[in-house]
Amino acid sequence: MEKKWLLRLPRDLDDWLTLKAAKQTVKRGKRVSKNTLIIELATDAREEKVSDPGIEPPGAEGWQEVRSALEFIQETIEAKTDMDSPGSDRLKQRISVNLKLLESYLEDL
């Protein structure tokens, strides 16, 4: 059995990765996960393509990009999935919940 290593990232790093992944999702036109982003950043750093930019917590305008990425993902899923599929319903529901949580978070900022 394969061991799965779990790592809990500090909140500011997780927020930064979420924002960066959202930007890449919008830029590339396909979903980019935080894990993929971590691998790409590590590879670039290993090849010395990237200096340490520091981590800035995203403000309200940064979260707008996350919202646009979630909306893009939701529209893509709705366009490409079968409406009768139970898996697509769960995925649509999860994205909808994430959008609602994001909206409430933005209201609190």
XYZ file of C-alpha atoms in Angstrom:
109
model
C 0.000 0.000 0.000
C 1.315 3.385 -0.962
C 1.836 5.880 1.837
C 0.243 9.246 1.383
C 2.046 12.133 3.029
C -0.170 14.933 4.204
C 1.191 18.403 4.654
C -0.777 21.278 6.075
C 0.483 24.513 4.553
C 0.541 27.775 6.498
C -2.550 29.856 5.708
C -0.680 32.656 3.886
C 1.189 30.160 1.686
C -2.004 28.265 0.908
C -3.763 31.533 0.019
C -0.852 32.541 -2.214
C -0.878 29.156 -3.979
C -4.659 29.342 -4.446
C -4.354 32.778 -6.033
C -1.409 31.727 -8.219
C -3.240 28.566 -9.351
C -6.324 30.645 -10.190
C -4.233 33.037 -12.290
C -2.648 30.122 -14.145
C -6.074 28.518 -14.666
C -7.374 31.684 -16.318
C -4.138 32.200 -18.278
C -3.882 28.623 -19.595
C -7.593 28.037 -20.118
C -7.524 24.796 -18.123
C -7.510 23.989 -14.419
C -4.148 24.150 -12.667
C -4.061 22.523 -9.236
C -1.966 23.744 -6.325
C 0.001 20.477 -6.441
C 0.848 21.003 -10.111
C 1.839 24.571 -9.345
C 4.105 23.460 -6.481
C 5.833 20.966 -8.785
C 6.287 23.592 -11.515
C 7.629 26.181 -9.065
C 10.024 23.649 -7.539
C 11.266 22.629 -10.986
C 11.768 26.263 -12.009
C 13.562 27.020 -8.744
C 15.782 23.966 -9.173
C 16.686 25.205 -12.651
C 17.208 28.690 -11.142
C 14.587 30.335 -13.338
C 12.847 31.966 -10.390
C 14.113 34.066 -7.531
C 12.272 33.989 -4.199
C 9.418 36.465 -4.755
C 8.184 36.419 -1.167
C 4.617 35.674 -0.269
C 2.024 38.389 -0.040
C -1.415 37.582 1.312
C -4.043 38.297 -1.351
C -6.383 41.214 -0.828
C -9.963 41.508 -2.051
C -8.821 42.162 -5.622
C -6.746 38.981 -5.586
C -9.749 36.925 -4.552
C -11.690 38.342 -7.501
C -9.282 36.421 -9.741
C -9.994 33.258 -7.755
C -13.715 33.873 -8.249
C -13.249 34.368 -11.999
C -11.251 31.123 -12.160
C -14.003 29.229 -10.304
C -16.645 30.717 -12.594
C -14.555 29.732 -15.631
C -14.258 26.168 -14.318
C -18.000 26.048 -13.599
C -18.894 27.261 -17.110
C -16.485 24.766 -18.689
C -17.920 21.887 -16.675
C -21.482 22.871 -17.560
C -20.574 23.053 -21.249
C -18.692 19.745 -21.383
C -20.570 17.411 -19.035
C -23.708 15.371 -19.459
C -26.504 16.979 -17.472
C -27.777 13.582 -16.257
C -24.447 12.434 -14.843
C -24.423 12.156 -11.020
C -20.700 12.980 -10.937
C -21.208 16.247 -12.782
C -24.001 17.208 -10.374
C -21.706 16.715 -7.374
C -18.914 18.671 -9.030
C -21.263 21.525 -9.963
C -22.577 21.574 -6.402
C -19.047 21.707 -4.926
C -18.062 24.590 -7.216
C -21.290 26.412 -6.381
C -20.582 26.015 -2.658
C -17.017 27.281 -3.160
C -18.318 30.342 -5.015
C -20.784 31.081 -2.207
C -18.051 30.711 0.424
C -15.791 32.990 -1.590
C -18.542 35.598 -1.905
C -19.130 35.580 1.852
C -15.370 35.837 2.446
C -15.156 38.829 0.081
C -18.041 40.520 1.877
C -16.150 40.151 5.161
C -12.994 41.829 3.787
